[in-house]
Amino acid sequence: MVLLVVFYAVMMVNMKAISDRIDEINTHPYPVTVAAGEAETYLVQLRTLAERLAYVRTPEAVDAVEAEYESIDREITEPLAVIADQCRSSPEAAAALVERYDTLKAEQRHLIAQCRDPLSADADVQHTVDEQVDPLIDGMLELNAEVIDHSRQSFSSLFDLAVKACTETAVYASVLMAGVLAVLAIFLVTVRRRNAERDRLQKNLEAALETARYASKAKSQFLASMSHDIRTHCSAIVGLTEIAERHVDDVERVSECLSKISLSSHHLISLINDVLDMSKIESGQLMLSDEPFSLEELISIIEVIAQQQAHTKQLSFVVEAANVAGVYVRGDALRVQQVLLNLIGNAVKYTEPGGKVRLRVDLERPGCVSADRARCRESIMVLRDELPTSGFPNVPCGGQGSCGIVLYRFEIEDNGIGMTADFVGRIFDPFERERTDETRGIEGTGLGMSITKSIIDQMGGTIEVSSERHRGTKFTVELPLRLETADVATALTSEGEPPVLPKRVDFSGARVLLAEDNDINAEIACDIIGRTRAEVTWAHDGAEAVKAVLEVPEGWFDIVFMDVEMPNMNGLEASRVLHETCEREGRARPVIVAMTANAYVEDRTRAFEAGMDDYVVKPFGFADLCDVMDAHVPARTVSST
């Protein structure tokens, strides 16, 4: 629009300039030139008439010449007036031309009077014509010629200006029109791109809507499944509690009920942990630790747990691990254990009694990574670049030297009911469970495989699955693990087997402060602590706990179990206040142990940053509490069992 406005303005300015030049041509050079031409004709006629009187002086001839003079005077007056009024190129010549014509008229009257005078000789008439009339006419012709020349020059100049204005108009119009076309082209391209972007966004919105619908359906199915599983275990706990209350005198029956209640409780905790893990993964808050651990010991723990699961299901469980003896690596041992136990647990659940589950652990060297596991190989290469070239065991890696990274392959295989090809493609999606007659009644949230896949991805590994209905399933997990340095491995193994903490259960003389806002949790914790024979003081929130510590003599409380989530002042704030106050007053502070249901790495980190000394995850048991107290309560205040 701006270019079009400019185009219109330039056209108007140039057209006005052309119009002005044409007006100037019309008012000055052209009419003056025409008038000067007419005047020249009349002047030539006047000179001819004057010369005729020099040869013929008859009355008839004089009368005829006089009549011609009058006729020419009437005709020449208008051209001379035009020249005098409109001549701009040579106004002096125009004025002189008109002035001399007045003199010429006077000489013409004198010549006519002389021709009529009988006393005037022919020689006198001839002298008047040659010396008076003709020189005036010749001078006027010269002035008239000057007017014509200047007018023609002015005409040419104005014409050139008009042509120039036309040319400039054409150039400006072409440039502006090109600009208009360019802007129009840009506009059309922009519109097309915006339309394409709109179409893409529309497709994305449709895809997002479809995904949301699918997710909503999956979550609805998940909630239905969770509701069923939670209610099943809650019903078991409530029902078994009622049975135990009715048979309180039957010790064997009560013991059986309590055992089943404990089993149902652990199932509920497992369900809740899956949901919390998935929530952490979706929010990007899942963190992995990086600590040295024994791979051999990890496999041994997994074998013990899996053997119990398999024995309960009447299955055979076999471990084949020839490359883990004496191997120490860095990573998150708990998450590796979680991944393997999740896969083994699934294999046990979906394998019928009498079946077999196998765990195989192999060392696959970095140089042997196949092309279809390029992502894992890239992860290894990235980790390898971050490590020094010395201080690690020499591990062959495809002729590229030695590095501190190895690739371990974990295969979990069963001969169970297997999966359909369609479900294999969706097995790692959240809330997905295959629903068949064979899987009806098997508990699960549909989150285990999604959590497993997310943890493996975050570790830089891969997971593959192959399955066939009624023939079994095989999961292949490959994890790049960082080999531990020789000195750390030596330190971890220098004392032989990892030391086992002594289990002391009698903490008589110890004083314990419990900070817990929930009455039921406080009652349970006080009961567990009371079983250690320690003296327990209960504070209902963080502020009350701080007050309780600062009002008693220094060293009164040996240990403080601090709940993290409390009103008025939470456990983290209370720990910071105790630290600052004790440091400011120069008094020793008691050991502070976080007691919370938040079990993630970042939660532990926040607790330690707040000055807490240890961490207990709810729900905890008597043995867990004894381990913590045995590690922190001074030996002088307790008696060993």
XYZ file of C-alpha atoms in Angstrom:
641
model
C 0.000 0.000 0.000
C 2.870 2.381 0.788
C 4.500 1.653 -2.564
C 1.206 2.228 -4.362
C 0.760 5.571 -2.577
C 4.310 6.579 -3.521
C 3.672 5.432 -7.087
C 0.529 7.583 -7.265
C 2.324 10.616 -5.774
C 5.249 10.354 -8.198
C 2.873 9.980 -11.144
C 0.920 13.058 -10.064
C 4.056 15.174 -9.593
C 5.523 14.166 -12.944
C 2.230 14.567 -14.771
C 1.896 18.074 -13.319
C 5.424 18.850 -14.476
C 4.578 17.639 -17.996
C 1.327 19.622 -17.923
C 3.203 22.756 -16.847
C 5.691 22.349 -19.696
C 2.848 21.910 -22.162
C 1.114 24.987 -20.756
C 4.316 26.970 -21.125
C 4.682 25.778 -24.709
C 1.079 26.691 -25.361
C 1.351 30.162 -23.807
C 4.828 31.249 -24.946
C 6.946 29.766 -27.708
C 4.263 28.322 -29.894
C 1.880 31.342 -30.231
C 4.813 33.757 -30.317
C 6.429 31.795 -33.124
C 3.173 31.744 -35.091
C 2.593 35.450 -34.472
C 6.171 36.292 -35.483
C 5.667 34.345 -38.719
C 2.534 36.291 -39.516
C 4.252 39.559 -38.642
C 7.128 38.679 -40.958
C 4.680 38.137 -43.836
C 2.993 41.454 -43.223
C 6.342 43.317 -42.971
C 7.448 41.888 -46.303
C 4.128 43.036 -47.823
C 4.657 46.518 -46.361
C 8.114 46.723 -47.936
C 6.684 45.673 -51.319
C 3.948 48.337 -51.138
C 6.529 51.043 -50.283
C 8.680 50.097 -53.278
C 5.594 50.211 -55.558
C 5.033 53.871 -54.645
C 8.605 54.645 -55.735
C 7.702 53.640 -59.295
C 3.990 54.490 -59.577
C 2.570 57.710 -58.062
C -0.801 57.855 -59.753
C -3.695 58.766 -57.504
C -5.234 55.378 -58.065
C -1.995 53.601 -57.067
C -1.547 55.797 -53.984
C -5.151 55.123 -52.926
C -4.678 51.392 -53.395
C -1.424 51.388 -51.361
C -3.048 53.424 -48.616
C -5.934 50.954 -48.470
C -3.474 48.047 -48.247
C -1.616 49.840 -45.444
C -4.819 50.126 -43.455
C -5.732 46.485 -44.090
C -2.267 45.222 -43.082
C -2.312 47.471 -39.998
C -5.521 45.823 -38.859
C -4.055 42.349 -39.428
C -0.559 42.900 -37.945
C -1.817 44.487 -34.718
C -2.874 41.144 -33.187
C 0.410 39.222 -33.921
C 2.443 42.141 -32.591
C 0.282 42.243 -29.452
C 0.828 38.484 -28.947
C 4.591 38.939 -29.387
C 4.675 41.843 -26.946
C 2.534 40.072 -24.304
C 3.783 36.468 -24.489
C 7.385 36.602 -25.640
C 9.539 35.487 -22.627
C 12.698 34.428 -24.393
C 13.530 37.901 -25.819
C 11.221 40.537 -24.324
C 13.517 43.430 -25.365
C 13.309 42.455 -29.032
C 9.524 42.147 -28.756
C 9.198 45.590 -27.221
C 11.546 47.103 -29.824
C 9.537 45.442 -32.607
C 6.279 47.046 -31.447
C 7.966 50.441 -30.947
C 9.484 50.415 -34.446
C 6.155 49.481 -35.963
C 4.696 52.722 -34.552
C 7.583 54.606 -36.213
C 6.966 52.677 -39.450
C 3.314 53.733 -39.475
C 4.362 57.359 -39.150
C 6.810 56.971 -42.049
C 4.108 55.285 -44.141
C 1.741 58.235 -43.576
C 4.576 60.607 -44.515
C 5.243 58.569 -47.684
C 1.562 58.629 -48.696
C 1.398 62.388 -48.091
C 4.604 62.900 -50.103
C 3.214 60.834 -53.005
C 0.050 62.983 -53.074
C 2.031 66.274 -53.032
C 2.415 67.437 -56.696
C 5.477 69.467 -55.679
C 7.267 66.345 -54.401
C 9.672 64.864 -56.956
C 9.973 61.122 -57.682
C 13.521 61.290 -56.389
C 12.260 62.533 -53.049
C 9.793 59.635 -52.841
C 12.518 57.158 -53.788
C 14.802 58.644 -51.131
C 12.097 58.306 -48.459
C 11.532 54.654 -49.377
C 15.228 53.763 -49.460
C 16.379 55.763 -46.471
C 13.381 55.778 -44.123
C 10.840 53.034 -44.817
C 12.984 50.101 -45.969
C 15.586 50.387 -43.136
C 12.752 50.368 -40.568
C 11.198 47.279 -42.143
C 14.600 45.529 -42.353
C 15.266 46.283 -38.680
C 11.844 44.980 -37.724
C 12.466 41.805 -39.741
C 15.722 41.269 -37.861
C 14.000 41.780 -34.511
C 11.205 39.462 -35.629
C 13.762 36.827 -36.687
C 15.411 37.113 -33.258
C 12.034 36.588 -31.596
C 11.431 33.505 -33.773
C 14.868 32.028 -33.006
C 14.541 32.526 -29.263
C 11.007 31.153 -29.269
C 12.137 28.071 -31.148
C 14.951 27.542 -28.650
C 12.528 27.940 -25.758
C 10.156 25.533 -27.455
C 12.928 22.939 -27.812
C 13.964 23.410 -24.181
C 10.423 22.990 -22.903
C 9.929 20.004 -25.162
C 13.116 18.416 -23.801
C 11.915 19.016 -20.249
C 8.604 17.410 -21.083
C 10.350 14.401 -22.632
C 12.633 14.136 -19.593
C 9.632 14.246 -17.262
C 7.980 11.508 -19.309
C 11.137 9.390 -19.151
C 11.490 9.893 -15.399
C 7.853 9.019 -14.965
C 8.349 5.788 -16.901
C 11.465 4.888 -14.885
C 9.889 5.681 -11.535
C 6.750 3.842 -12.503
C 8.767 0.777 -13.549
C 10.824 0.759 -10.342
C 7.814 1.260 -8.113
C 5.801 -1.298 -10.008
C 8.674 -3.764 -9.630
C 8.674 -2.989 -5.911
C 4.930 -3.503 -5.743
C 5.264 -6.838 -7.554
C 8.146 -7.873 -5.260
C 6.142 -6.987 -2.155
C 3.156 -8.787 -3.600
C 5.315 -11.850 -4.268
C 6.696 -11.738 -0.697
C 3.163 -11.318 0.600
C 1.953 -14.321 -1.377
C 4.918 -16.433 -0.223
C 4.293 -15.362 3.371
C 0.623 -16.172 3.067
C 1.479 -19.558 1.586
C 3.942 -20.278 4.391
C 1.438 -19.169 6.998
C -1.168 -21.367 5.391
C 1.303 -24.252 5.406
C 2.143 -23.495 9.054
C -1.539 -23.303 9.844
C -2.114 -26.654 8.144
C 0.855 -28.140 10.027
C -0.436 -26.767 13.327
C -3.882 -28.049 12.481
C -2.466 -31.514 11.836
C -0.415 -31.295 15.039
C -3.514 -30.243 16.958
C -5.459 -33.116 15.464
C -2.618 -35.495 16.319
C -2.376 -34.020 19.819
C -6.142 -34.364 20.208
C -5.964 -37.967 19.083
C -3.040 -38.566 21.429
C -4.944 -36.897 24.250
C -7.971 -39.053 23.527
C -5.800 -42.136 23.458
C -4.010 -41.067 26.653
C -7.341 -40.320 28.299
C -8.624 -43.743 27.336
C -5.397 -45.387 28.507
C -5.474 -43.479 31.787
C -9.118 -44.391 32.273
C -8.199 -48.026 31.783
C -5.221 -47.528 34.098
C -7.389 -45.934 36.799
C -9.875 -48.750 36.474
C -7.062 -51.288 36.831
C -5.452 -49.362 39.698
C -8.811 -49.024 41.413
C -9.330 -52.761 41.102
C -5.837 -53.644 42.348
C -5.849 -51.119 45.197
C -9.321 -52.105 46.321
C -8.364 -55.768 46.096
C -5.426 -55.304 48.478
C -7.330 -52.871 50.715
C -10.176 -55.356 50.926
C -7.680 -58.052 51.833
C -6.122 -55.864 54.542
C -9.512 -54.808 55.962
C -10.917 -58.323 55.805
C -7.862 -59.976 57.284
C -7.806 -57.377 60.073
C -11.402 -58.193 60.942
C -10.597 -61.923 60.896
C -7.615 -61.340 63.191
C -9.809 -59.308 65.574
C -12.410 -62.087 65.715
C -9.752 -64.744 66.362
C -7.508 -62.729 68.649
C -7.007 -65.768 70.886
C -5.949 -67.986 67.960
C -2.271 -67.138 67.660
C -1.735 -69.234 64.536
C -4.738 -67.697 62.737
C -3.701 -64.146 63.698
C -0.135 -64.811 62.559
C -1.408 -66.053 59.195
C -3.608 -62.967 58.802
C -0.750 -60.641 59.667
C 1.503 -62.370 57.141
C -1.089 -61.922 54.412
C -1.688 -58.300 55.471
C 2.048 -57.659 55.169
C 2.084 -59.211 51.671
C -0.874 -57.079 50.552
C 0.785 -53.977 52.021
C 3.938 -54.612 50.025
C 1.852 -54.990 46.862
C 0.200 -51.642 47.579
C 3.580 -49.978 48.067
C 4.756 -51.459 44.767
C 1.722 -50.004 42.969
C 2.292 -46.578 44.516
C 6.004 -46.651 43.670
C 5.200 -47.369 40.016
C 2.847 -44.390 39.840
C 5.382 -42.091 41.534
C 8.205 -43.293 39.293
C 6.099 -42.594 36.201
C 5.229 -39.139 37.504
C 8.927 -38.365 38.010
C 9.781 -39.621 34.535
C 7.065 -37.574 32.833
C 8.158 -34.406 34.659
C 11.834 -35.005 33.830
C 12.804 -35.223 37.512
C 14.081 -38.799 37.546
C 17.717 -38.628 38.661
C 20.337 -41.383 38.571
C 23.082 -41.801 41.123
C 26.694 -42.464 40.145
C 28.321 -44.662 42.758
C 30.640 -47.679 42.604
C 29.078 -51.104 43.141
C 29.887 -54.756 42.665
C 28.153 -56.207 39.642
C 28.620 -59.708 41.033
C 26.926 -58.757 44.309
C 24.073 -57.066 42.421
C 23.412 -60.207 40.374
C 23.519 -62.288 43.573
C 20.865 -60.090 45.229
C 18.680 -60.293 42.131
C 19.074 -64.067 42.068
C 17.971 -64.408 45.683
C 14.861 -62.240 45.180
C 13.959 -63.833 41.840
C 14.393 -67.348 43.234
C 11.818 -66.561 45.899
C 9.366 -65.243 43.290
C 9.933 -68.231 41.024
C 9.600 -70.726 43.897
C 6.252 -69.206 44.866
C 5.048 -69.633 41.264
C 6.588 -73.144 41.010
C 8.989 -72.055 38.289
C 12.624 -72.775 37.554
C 14.938 -69.730 37.616
C 18.467 -69.939 36.193
C 21.247 -67.337 36.194
C 24.097 -67.493 33.676
C 26.680 -64.831 34.529
C 30.265 -65.731 33.669
C 31.684 -62.218 33.274
C 30.743 -60.488 36.522
C 33.160 -62.035 39.023
C 35.255 -59.312 40.643
C 33.807 -56.610 38.376
C 33.176 -53.170 39.921
C 31.394 -50.462 37.947
C 29.920 -47.024 38.536
C 26.247 -46.231 38.116
C 22.875 -46.447 39.826
C 22.803 -49.965 41.268
C 19.238 -49.592 42.590
C 17.894 -48.578 39.172
C 19.753 -51.431 37.439
C 18.286 -53.774 40.025
C 14.829 -52.247 39.506
C 15.042 -52.772 35.731
C 16.146 -56.408 35.975
C 13.711 -57.322 38.756
C 10.857 -55.678 36.846
C 11.630 -57.732 33.730
C 12.155 -60.937 35.760
C 8.963 -60.255 37.730
C 7.012 -59.908 34.488
C 8.512 -63.147 33.190
C 7.478 -64.922 36.398
C 3.932 -63.469 36.293
C 3.290 -64.492 32.689
C 4.874 -67.960 32.862
C 2.709 -70.859 33.915
C 3.738 -73.234 36.753
C 6.398 -75.681 35.658
C 7.931 -73.145 33.267
C 11.416 -71.679 33.207
C 12.880 -68.182 33.477
C 16.513 -67.470 32.608
C 18.757 -64.467 33.274
C 21.929 -64.340 31.214
C 24.628 -61.686 31.663
C 27.292 -61.220 28.962
C 30.081 -58.727 28.435
C 29.879 -57.199 24.987
C 32.906 -55.101 24.145
C 32.458 -51.607 22.647
C 34.156 -52.534 19.370
C 31.637 -55.323 18.810
C 28.500 -53.147 18.935
C 26.419 -53.927 15.863
C 24.929 -51.317 13.560
C 21.382 -51.847 14.791
C 22.541 -50.737 18.267
C 24.100 -47.520 17.036
C 22.512 -45.459 19.776
C 24.111 -47.549 22.502
C 27.474 -47.377 20.728
C 27.191 -43.575 20.525
C 26.491 -43.435 24.248
C 29.600 -45.518 24.908
C 31.722 -43.306 22.687
C 30.449 -40.162 24.428
C 31.213 -41.620 27.857
C 34.601 -42.815 26.637
C 35.511 -39.268 25.594
C 34.802 -38.090 29.140
C 37.202 -40.576 30.745
C 40.982 -40.444 31.177
C 42.997 -43.014 29.240
C 44.832 -44.274 32.316
C 43.746 -45.852 35.575
C 41.224 -48.256 34.052
C 41.542 -51.958 33.254
C 42.599 -52.628 29.680
C 39.406 -53.401 27.860
C 39.730 -54.198 24.114
C 37.461 -51.938 22.091
C 37.679 -52.795 18.436
C 41.245 -51.770 17.776
C 40.617 -48.242 19.049
C 42.780 -48.592 22.138
C 41.579 -49.107 25.711
C 38.797 -47.283 27.536
C 36.881 -47.452 30.800
C 33.488 -48.296 29.285
C 32.049 -51.731 28.661
C 28.708 -52.847 27.317
C 26.863 -55.463 29.381
C 24.028 -57.431 27.870
C 21.254 -58.750 30.115
C 18.858 -61.303 28.595
C 15.660 -62.277 30.426
C 13.953 -65.173 28.672
C 10.933 -67.273 29.574
C 8.765 -69.948 27.993
C 5.528 -68.369 29.160
C 2.347 -67.311 27.386
C 4.098 -64.729 25.161
C 2.577 -61.656 23.516
C 0.853 -60.769 20.256
C 2.849 -58.848 17.638
C 0.491 -55.892 18.000
C 1.065 -55.599 21.738
C 4.839 -55.967 21.356
C 4.778 -52.654 19.459
C 2.934 -50.972 22.358
C 4.499 -52.675 25.336
C 6.589 -49.645 26.369
C 3.674 -47.184 26.230
C 2.344 -46.017 29.608
C -0.761 -47.753 30.988
C -0.595 -50.513 28.362
C -1.570 -54.071 29.324
C -2.525 -56.950 27.058
C -5.968 -58.122 28.033
C -6.641 -61.753 27.184
C -8.288 -64.662 28.948
C -4.835 -65.841 30.057
C -3.854 -62.478 31.598
C -7.155 -61.912 33.386
C -6.551 -61.860 37.110
C -2.833 -61.015 36.833
C -2.074 -57.833 38.741
C -0.300 -54.887 37.176
C -0.559 -51.150 36.465
C 0.730 -51.093 32.897
C 3.545 -48.778 33.999
C 6.363 -51.226 34.662
C 7.590 -51.545 31.085
C 7.321 -47.796 30.440
C 9.341 -47.069 33.594
C 11.900 -49.715 32.645
C 12.304 -48.279 29.137
C 12.680 -44.714 30.484
C 15.353 -45.729 33.006
C 17.301 -47.642 30.354
C 17.083 -44.677 27.975
C 18.373 -42.325 30.651
C 21.286 -44.693 31.282
C 22.156 -44.561 27.572
C 21.210 -48.179 26.979
C 18.769 -50.060 24.781
C 16.041 -52.632 25.284
C 14.633 -55.015 22.689
C 11.820 -57.521 22.944
C 10.877 -60.560 20.900
C 7.873 -62.707 21.704
C 5.660 -65.392 20.286
C 2.309 -66.491 21.574
C 2.497 -69.615 23.769
C 6.252 -69.901 23.118
C 7.667 -67.287 25.433
C 9.288 -63.857 25.521
C 12.842 -62.580 25.458
C 14.004 -59.133 26.627
C 17.512 -57.972 25.712
C 18.916 -55.031 27.684
C 22.287 -53.475 26.875
C 23.772 -50.986 29.337
C 27.063 -49.075 28.990
C 28.747 -49.193 32.395
C 31.816 -47.303 33.511
C 34.494 -49.575 34.902
C 35.723 -48.522 38.314
C 39.356 -47.558 38.777
C 41.724 -50.142 40.193
C 42.280 -48.292 43.474
C 38.550 -47.958 44.203
C 37.946 -51.609 43.339
C 40.765 -52.597 45.645
C 39.363 -50.466 48.453
C 35.935 -52.015 48.038
C 37.363 -55.549 48.177
C 40.252 -55.044 50.603
C 38.213 -56.252 53.533
C 36.745 -59.192 51.697
C 32.982 -59.386 51.863
C 31.106 -56.127 52.587
C 30.834 -55.695 56.349
C 27.509 -56.528 57.930
C 26.346 -54.012 60.505
C 25.744 -55.525 63.905
C 22.068 -55.756 64.709
C 21.631 -54.164 68.140
C 18.091 -54.099 69.374
C 18.580 -52.919 72.953
C 19.214 -49.149 73.129
C 18.448 -48.663 76.806
C 19.520 -45.241 78.026
C 19.237 -43.609 74.606
C 16.959 -40.585 74.266
C 15.122 -40.198 70.959
C 13.111 -37.207 69.725
C 10.410 -38.032 67.169
C 9.048 -35.135 65.065
C 5.859 -36.356 63.346
C 2.586 -34.496 62.687
C 0.484 -37.549 61.797
C -0.920 -39.208 64.919
C -1.094 -42.723 63.469
C 2.405 -42.572 62.000
C 3.668 -41.161 65.298
C 2.022 -44.011 67.225
C 3.620 -46.583 64.915
C 7.038 -44.950 65.101
C 6.870 -44.593 68.893
C 5.976 -48.251 69.168
C 8.891 -49.330 66.940
C 11.348 -47.068 68.777
C 9.944 -48.238 72.118
C 10.826 -51.819 71.199
C 14.483 -50.732 71.269
C 13.984 -49.709 74.942
C 15.005 -46.138 74.085
C 13.194 -43.178 75.698
C 10.946 -41.415 73.120
C 9.756 -37.800 73.140
C 7.122 -36.799 70.563
C 7.076 -33.354 68.871
C 4.099 -32.545 66.647
C 5.911 -30.327 64.116
C 9.296 -28.850 63.245
C 8.970 -25.776 65.451
C 8.108 -27.941 68.463
C 11.078 -30.195 67.699
C 13.477 -27.220 67.591
C 12.087 -25.950 70.892
C 12.408 -29.397 72.483
C 16.091 -29.693 71.523
C 17.051 -26.189 72.614
C 15.212 -26.319 75.985
C 17.065 -29.392 77.271
C 20.754 -29.584 78.244
C 23.336 -30.107 75.528
C 23.621 -33.769 74.498
C 20.266 -34.736 76.050
C 18.874 -36.216 72.822
C 21.089 -38.753 71.065
C 19.103 -38.817 67.811
C 16.197 -36.952 66.223
C 13.895 -38.673 63.728
C 12.549 -35.724 61.699
C 9.571 -36.042 59.371
C 10.160 -33.845 56.305
C 6.578 -32.768 55.516
C 5.086 -31.031 58.585
C 2.975 -27.904 59.269
C 4.298 -24.696 60.877
C 7.910 -25.668 60.138
C 8.877 -28.614 57.938
C 11.740 -30.975 58.695
C 14.216 -29.332 56.327
C 13.646 -25.901 57.877
C 13.870 -27.337 61.390
C 17.177 -29.028 60.547
C 18.627 -25.756 59.214
C 17.460 -23.850 62.302
C 19.047 -26.410 64.632
C 22.302 -26.273 62.696
C 22.481 -22.479 62.749
C 21.389 -22.140 66.375
C 23.740 -24.795 67.753
C 26.636 -23.395 65.771
C 25.877 -19.860 66.968
C 25.572 -20.943 70.619
C 28.569 -23.267 70.438
C 26.659 -26.359 71.542
C 26.664 -29.837 70.017
C 23.554 -30.796 68.092
C 21.983 -34.271 68.055
C 22.064 -36.559 65.001
C 19.151 -35.724 62.686
C 17.640 -38.489 60.544
C 15.115 -37.652 57.820
C 11.991 -39.792 58.109
C 9.866 -39.419 54.977
C 7.969 -41.181 52.226
C 9.955 -39.252 49.582
C 12.431 -41.837 48.362
C 14.022 -40.233 45.320
C 17.660 -39.264 44.893
C 16.866 -35.552 44.753
C 14.842 -35.846 47.984
C 17.827 -37.401 49.728
C 20.061 -34.670 48.326
C 17.801 -31.918 49.714
C 17.787 -33.613 53.121
C 21.576 -33.837 53.299
C 21.921 -30.242 52.067
C 19.675 -29.182 54.962
C 22.147 -30.752 57.392
C 20.489 -34.100 58.059
C 22.787 -37.040 58.793
C 20.804 -40.023 57.490
C 17.635 -40.983 55.671
C 14.832 -43.462 56.509
C 12.115 -44.163 53.953
C 8.554 -44.788 55.071
C 7.231 -47.335 55.659
C 10.142 -48.658 57.685
C 10.460 -51.623 60.014
C 12.124 -52.444 63.297
C 15.300 -53.735 61.609
C 15.638 -50.565 59.526
C 15.360 -48.409 62.623
C 17.884 -50.504 64.534
C 20.417 -50.191 61.681
C 20.140 -46.395 61.731
C 20.340 -46.134 65.520
C 23.259 -48.566 65.655
C 25.145 -46.360 63.142
C 24.561 -43.052 64.970
C 23.742 -43.567 68.659
C 26.955 -43.525 70.750
C 27.917 -46.912 72.089
C 28.317 -45.545 75.620
C 24.577 -45.055 75.956
C 23.490 -48.502 74.776
C 24.031 -52.080 75.711
C 24.799 -54.551 72.932
C 22.839 -57.736 72.602
